Amino acid sequence: MNSRRRTIPTWVVAGAATVAAALGLAAIPMSSAADPSLGQLHSQLGAVQAREQSLASSISSLSNLISSLDSQIALVESREAAVRADLQRDRAKLTQVKGALARERRLLALLRARLARARMLLGRQLVSNYEQAKPNLVSVVLESNGFTDLLDKLTYLRDAQQEQQAIITITTQAKERADAAATRLAALEASVRQITIETAQRVRALAGMNVLLHSKQAALAQARSAQQGALAAAHTKGAALQAQITRVEAEQAAAERAAALAAQQQQSAGSGSSSGGPTPVGPTYGPSGGWAIPYAIVLCESGGQNLTPNYAGASGYYQIMPATWKLFGGTGPAAYLASKAEQDAVASRIWNGGAGASNWVCAGIVGIH
């Protein structure tokens, strides 16, 4: 367990190759042969990170373009709203013009009827004057029966002359008014056509501009979405590469530590210096020993033996420190003095489903966290 320095048991020297094979550590190169693999992984990670930066920059540019288009679309929509307001005013004006046009048409028809009647009256008057000789003052006086009759005839002649002059005046005025009404009517019709043409052109122009801007914005949004998907994929790939690099480096470090410990123990065994090391007490169990924690950790810690305390005090099948032994309910002063069943129970409480894996140094060495 951690928080103490532990003497490597003597069995490690003889079984180092077996342990390394069981844990898969022998498959990790210890020399520079591992460098190309890590170098490739780092190269791939660098390429992915560069790709991420490029995509992020591109997405930022696309976002700026879309934001700019949003402003342009807002401007066009505001102009379109203004044109629609103008269109409403034009339509109201068009309604007024149509009303005025209808009135002018009615007036023109009336004036033309009056002109026709005036021309008819004037024609009759001209025919009557042509067929009858124009009376003179002498004949009127001679033919009159008294002064009263004379006055009546003179009044009649005056009235006839005035009526003729009035008919001529009415005819002239009717023609002038009919001509003026026809001129106004033509101007109103031209105004209606111009209003209709100009309004239709403005509406079509703004509608086309709006469609173009929205189409461009949709294309940019689609491109940004695709690049965001590519960026997410690059993030995922980068995270996977980083995890792979971390795992390879951890396995390589664990293998190096295991090899160093084995070399140290071999040196100690070669010099005959095994005094003071822990010795096994009781039976030794293999992989089917009913262990409370992964057997790989037990194999690294004690080799499946109930070892006496090392110089730091750790003992037993699980190499538990005395203070930890008591903290988790162990009886007696040390773990190696208890039965395997009790050691299993205490180790299970320490392990706690894997949450306490960090209490064993060998957990990190064999890659169990």
XYZ file of C-alpha atoms in Angstrom:
369
model
C 0.000 0.000 0.000
C 1.051 3.663 -0.418
C 2.312 6.060 2.252
C 5.235 3.724 2.990
C 8.369 2.308 1.403
C 8.195 -1.439 0.952
C 10.979 -4.040 0.578
C 10.441 -6.172 -2.547
C 9.803 -9.812 -1.551
C 12.379 -12.416 -2.595
C 9.840 -14.205 -4.791
C 9.859 -11.231 -7.192
C 13.373 -12.091 -8.369
C 12.413 -15.602 -9.427
C 8.953 -14.711 -10.778
C 9.618 -11.322 -12.439
C 9.330 -12.728 -15.972
C 6.097 -14.561 -15.119
C 4.554 -11.438 -13.539
C 5.508 -9.256 -16.502
C 3.980 -11.736 -18.921
C 0.794 -12.043 -16.850
C 0.325 -8.269 -16.781
C 1.193 -7.704 -20.446
C 4.089 -5.444 -19.490
C 6.626 -7.445 -21.431
C 4.830 -6.436 -24.619
C 5.798 -2.751 -24.083
C 9.302 -1.965 -25.395
C 11.622 -0.504 -22.823
C 14.149 0.949 -25.214
C 13.918 3.540 -27.927
C 11.854 1.058 -29.961
C 8.784 2.571 -28.247
C 9.671 6.063 -29.424
C 8.355 5.726 -32.990
C 4.919 4.692 -31.733
C 4.695 7.579 -29.298
C 6.204 9.901 -31.892
C 3.544 8.911 -34.395
C 0.824 9.419 -31.831
C 2.156 12.870 -30.940
C 2.449 13.716 -34.635
C -1.148 12.664 -35.233
C -2.273 14.627 -32.196
C -0.434 17.727 -33.453
C -2.088 17.380 -36.872
C -5.515 17.020 -35.240
C -4.923 20.051 -33.028
C -3.812 22.093 -36.063
C -6.947 20.939 -37.846
C -9.041 22.006 -34.858
C -7.462 25.466 -34.893
C -8.059 25.809 -38.631
C -11.699 24.718 -38.272
C -12.255 27.034 -35.313
C -10.830 29.953 -37.311
C -12.986 29.066 -40.316
C -16.101 28.734 -38.155
C -15.349 32.132 -36.599
C -15.044 33.677 -40.071
C -18.301 32.062 -41.188
C -20.025 33.304 -38.044
C -18.812 36.839 -38.785
C -20.105 36.568 -42.361
C -23.468 35.256 -41.151
C -23.642 38.077 -38.616
C -22.890 40.569 -41.386
C -25.620 38.994 -43.520
C -27.998 39.247 -40.582
C -27.356 43.000 -40.539
C -27.851 43.261 -44.298
C -31.047 41.210 -44.140
C -32.323 43.398 -41.316
C -31.577 46.485 -43.433
C -33.312 45.011 -46.486
C -36.290 43.966 -44.375
C -36.533 47.472 -42.917
C -36.404 48.911 -46.419
C -38.959 46.384 -47.555
C -41.200 47.423 -44.681
C -40.781 51.066 -45.745
C -41.599 50.166 -49.341
C -44.645 48.232 -48.198
C -45.735 51.329 -46.274
C -45.170 53.368 -49.438
C -47.119 50.732 -51.321
C -50.007 51.137 -48.913
C -49.894 54.894 -49.473
C -49.665 54.336 -53.239
C -52.642 52.026 -53.086
C -54.595 54.626 -51.122
C -53.525 57.228 -53.667
C -54.462 54.863 -56.469
C -57.903 54.446 -54.924
C -58.285 58.216 -54.806
C -57.065 58.534 -58.386
C -59.496 55.844 -59.515
C -62.301 57.725 -57.760
C -61.248 60.966 -59.430
C -60.955 59.101 -62.715
C -64.504 57.803 -62.387
C -65.761 61.318 -61.583
C -63.910 62.778 -64.556
C -65.360 60.104 -66.822
C -68.878 60.899 -65.631
C -68.217 64.627 -66.037
C -66.785 64.059 -69.517
C -69.857 62.089 -70.521
C -72.115 64.872 -69.179
C -70.114 67.585 -70.897
C -70.136 65.681 -74.149
C -73.927 65.321 -73.872
C -74.267 69.075 -73.218
C -71.958 69.838 -76.116
C -74.024 67.628 -78.397
C -77.253 69.367 -77.289
C -75.702 72.836 -77.693
C -74.475 71.939 -81.153
C -77.938 70.658 -82.052
C -79.608 73.868 -80.827
C -77.072 76.012 -82.598
C -77.613 74.051 -85.805
C -81.345 74.512 -85.592
C -80.882 78.217 -84.964
C -78.654 78.580 -87.990
C -81.155 76.701 -90.185
C -84.005 78.877 -88.906
C -82.049 82.063 -89.610
C -81.239 80.823 -93.091
C -84.854 79.903 -93.944
C -86.424 83.106 -92.576
C -85.447 86.576 -93.584
C -84.013 88.599 -90.780
C -86.633 91.206 -89.676
C -85.626 94.862 -89.658
C -86.797 97.661 -87.402
C -88.961 99.385 -90.098
C -90.935 96.252 -90.960
C -91.455 95.496 -87.312
C -92.821 99.014 -86.704
C -95.090 98.953 -89.742
C -96.451 95.509 -88.984
C -97.085 96.163 -85.293
C -100.627 96.650 -84.032
C -100.144 99.332 -81.527
C -97.396 100.297 -79.198
C -97.783 97.257 -76.967
C -97.420 94.899 -79.876
C -94.354 96.847 -80.985
C -92.755 96.476 -77.557
C -93.481 92.785 -77.527
C -91.916 92.263 -80.921
C -88.852 94.317 -80.007
C -88.478 92.301 -76.758
C -88.817 89.083 -78.712
C -86.140 90.088 -81.154
C -83.818 91.078 -78.340
C -84.437 87.850 -76.463
C -83.941 85.793 -79.607
C -80.624 87.483 -80.246
C -79.540 86.983 -76.629
C -80.599 83.339 -76.695
C -78.645 82.775 -79.862
C -75.601 84.390 -78.289
C -76.095 82.305 -75.117
C -76.300 79.109 -77.160
C -73.055 80.002 -78.891
C -71.401 80.763 -75.512
C -72.673 77.504 -73.941
C -71.466 75.525 -76.906
C -68.006 77.097 -76.702
C -67.770 76.548 -72.927
C -69.020 72.965 -73.195
C -66.336 72.198 -75.759
C -63.610 73.790 -73.622
C -64.708 71.893 -70.504
C -64.960 68.623 -72.437
C -61.447 69.131 -73.806
C -60.097 69.952 -70.303
C -61.831 66.880 -68.845
C -60.326 64.695 -71.555
C -56.861 66.116 -70.778
C -57.262 65.471 -67.018
C -58.543 61.991 -67.734
C -55.474 61.178 -69.843
C -53.173 62.550 -67.095
C -54.914 60.470 -64.411
C -54.682 57.328 -66.498
C -50.947 57.938 -67.035
C -50.473 58.537 -63.290
C -52.237 55.277 -62.446
C -50.042 53.353 -64.878
C -46.855 54.969 -63.529
C -47.748 54.270 -59.886
C -48.504 50.645 -60.704
C -45.258 50.137 -62.658
C -42.974 51.831 -60.091
C -44.488 50.000 -57.125
C -44.247 46.625 -58.854
C -40.587 47.266 -59.738
C -39.648 48.192 -56.163
C -41.413 45.200 -54.710
C -39.736 42.812 -57.178
C -36.295 44.329 -56.573
C -36.545 44.031 -52.784
C -38.026 40.545 -52.941
C -35.164 39.396 -55.171
C -32.570 40.946 -52.855
C -34.165 39.354 -49.818
C -34.236 35.906 -51.445
C -30.576 36.261 -52.482
C -29.439 37.239 -48.987
C -31.402 34.452 -47.326
C -30.018 31.924 -49.808
C -26.459 33.077 -49.120
C -27.060 32.975 -45.379
C -28.458 29.433 -45.597
C -25.417 28.293 -47.588
C -23.031 29.821 -45.044
C -24.980 28.306 -42.151
C -24.801 24.891 -43.819
C -21.046 25.262 -44.324
C -20.615 26.336 -40.695
C -22.666 23.355 -39.493
C -20.499 20.981 -41.528
C -17.325 22.505 -40.135
C -18.696 22.366 -36.603
C -19.313 18.647 -37.140
C -15.756 18.250 -38.410
C -14.462 20.187 -35.398
C -16.392 17.931 -33.013
C -14.959 14.871 -34.765
C -11.471 16.373 -34.499
C -12.019 17.012 -30.774
C -13.094 13.398 -30.304
C -10.128 12.077 -32.263
C -7.751 14.358 -30.358
C -9.130 13.182 -27.024
C -8.779 9.546 -28.127
C -5.183 10.126 -29.234
C -4.362 11.902 -25.984
C -5.865 9.037 -23.985
C -3.896 6.545 -26.068
C -0.678 8.513 -25.513
C -1.343 8.681 -21.780
C -2.028 4.950 -21.647
C 1.089 4.036 -23.604
C 3.237 6.342 -21.487
C 1.741 4.912 -18.289
C 2.320 1.334 -19.446
C 5.844 2.170 -20.467
C 6.528 3.839 -17.109
C 5.001 0.874 -15.244
C 7.151 -1.558 -17.212
C 10.253 0.511 -16.521
C 9.469 0.609 -12.797
C 8.820 -3.143 -12.701
C 12.063 -3.827 -14.522
C 13.973 -1.502 -12.200
C 12.506 -3.198 -9.131
C 13.350 -6.625 -10.530
C 16.899 -5.514 -11.299
C 17.280 -4.102 -7.803
C 16.054 -7.331 -6.234
C 18.328 -9.397 -8.454
C 21.275 -7.291 -7.315
C 20.234 -7.751 -3.689
C 19.819 -11.516 -4.119
C 23.166 -11.828 -5.915
C 24.995 -10.224 -2.998
C 23.286 -12.618 -0.533
C 21.742 -9.723 1.275
C 18.281 -11.066 2.152
C 18.423 -10.508 5.891
C 15.666 -8.421 7.412
C 13.247 -9.083 4.522
C 9.691 -10.345 5.077
C 9.186 -14.099 5.123
C 6.024 -16.030 4.240
C 3.837 -17.342 7.043
C 1.326 -20.058 6.217
C 0.147 -21.266 2.813
C 0.566 -19.487 -0.534
C -2.504 -19.000 -2.788
C -2.653 -18.614 -6.557
C -5.135 -16.835 -8.856
C -8.053 -18.902 -7.495
C -7.414 -17.865 -3.922
C -10.675 -15.890 -3.575
C -8.959 -12.505 -3.412
C -10.847 -9.360 -2.359
C -8.925 -7.200 -4.851
C -7.587 -7.974 -8.370
C -5.059 -10.793 -8.291
C -2.595 -8.767 -10.366
C -2.238 -6.310 -7.465
C -1.889 -9.154 -4.919
C 0.730 -10.823 -7.128
C 2.711 -7.575 -7.287
C 2.342 -6.837 -3.561
C 2.950 -10.246 -1.898
C 3.009 -12.948 -4.548
C -0.032 -14.495 -2.867
C 1.917 -15.116 0.388
C 1.113 -14.107 3.952
C 4.330 -12.088 4.499
C 5.704 -10.893 7.786
C 6.097 -7.122 8.273
C 8.659 -5.332 6.116
C 10.774 -2.475 7.437
C 7.776 -0.103 7.052
C 5.402 -2.458 8.891
C 3.216 -3.618 5.962
C 2.334 -7.313 6.178
C -0.029 -10.070 5.119
C -1.381 -11.162 1.796
C -2.391 -7.578 0.946
C 0.611 -5.766 2.530
C -1.555 -3.643 4.838
C 0.008 -1.096 7.218
C -0.848 -1.557 10.965
C -2.644 1.801 11.207
C -4.716 1.020 8.105
C -5.419 -2.460 9.451
C -6.898 -1.052 12.645
C -8.724 1.774 10.815
C -10.681 -0.700 8.705
C -11.602 -3.050 11.573
C -8.731 -5.562 11.629
C -8.095 -7.428 14.922
C -4.674 -7.912 16.431
C -1.582 -5.755 15.980
C -0.809 -6.704 12.344
C -2.484 -8.178 9.286
C -0.230 -11.270 8.904
C -1.338 -12.541 12.343
C -4.996 -12.725 11.239
C -6.622 -15.411 9.142
C -6.837 -15.043 5.382
C -10.606 -14.656 5.668
C -10.224 -11.637 7.955
C -7.507 -10.172 5.720
C -9.890 -10.625 2.760
C -12.675 -8.786 4.623
C -10.449 -5.849 5.621
C -8.971 -5.596 2.106
C -12.490 -5.608 0.644
C -13.449 -2.651 2.834
C -10.294 -0.778 1.809
C -10.842 -1.616 -1.875
C -14.508 -0.479 -1.722
C -15.371 -1.492 -5.257
C -12.225 0.088 -6.665
C -12.577 3.473 -4.980
C -9.625 2.635 -2.731
C -7.321 1.333 -5.486
C -4.886 4.171 -4.835
C -4.059 2.616 -1.434
C -1.908 0.012 -3.247
C 1.217 1.167 -5.087
C 1.058 -1.902 -7.334
C -2.371 -0.821 -8.597
C -0.682 1.997 -10.489
C 2.156 -0.247 -11.592
C -0.181 -2.813 -13.176
C -2.412 -0.141 -14.663
C -5.458 -0.547 -12.404
C -6.968 2.721 -11.196
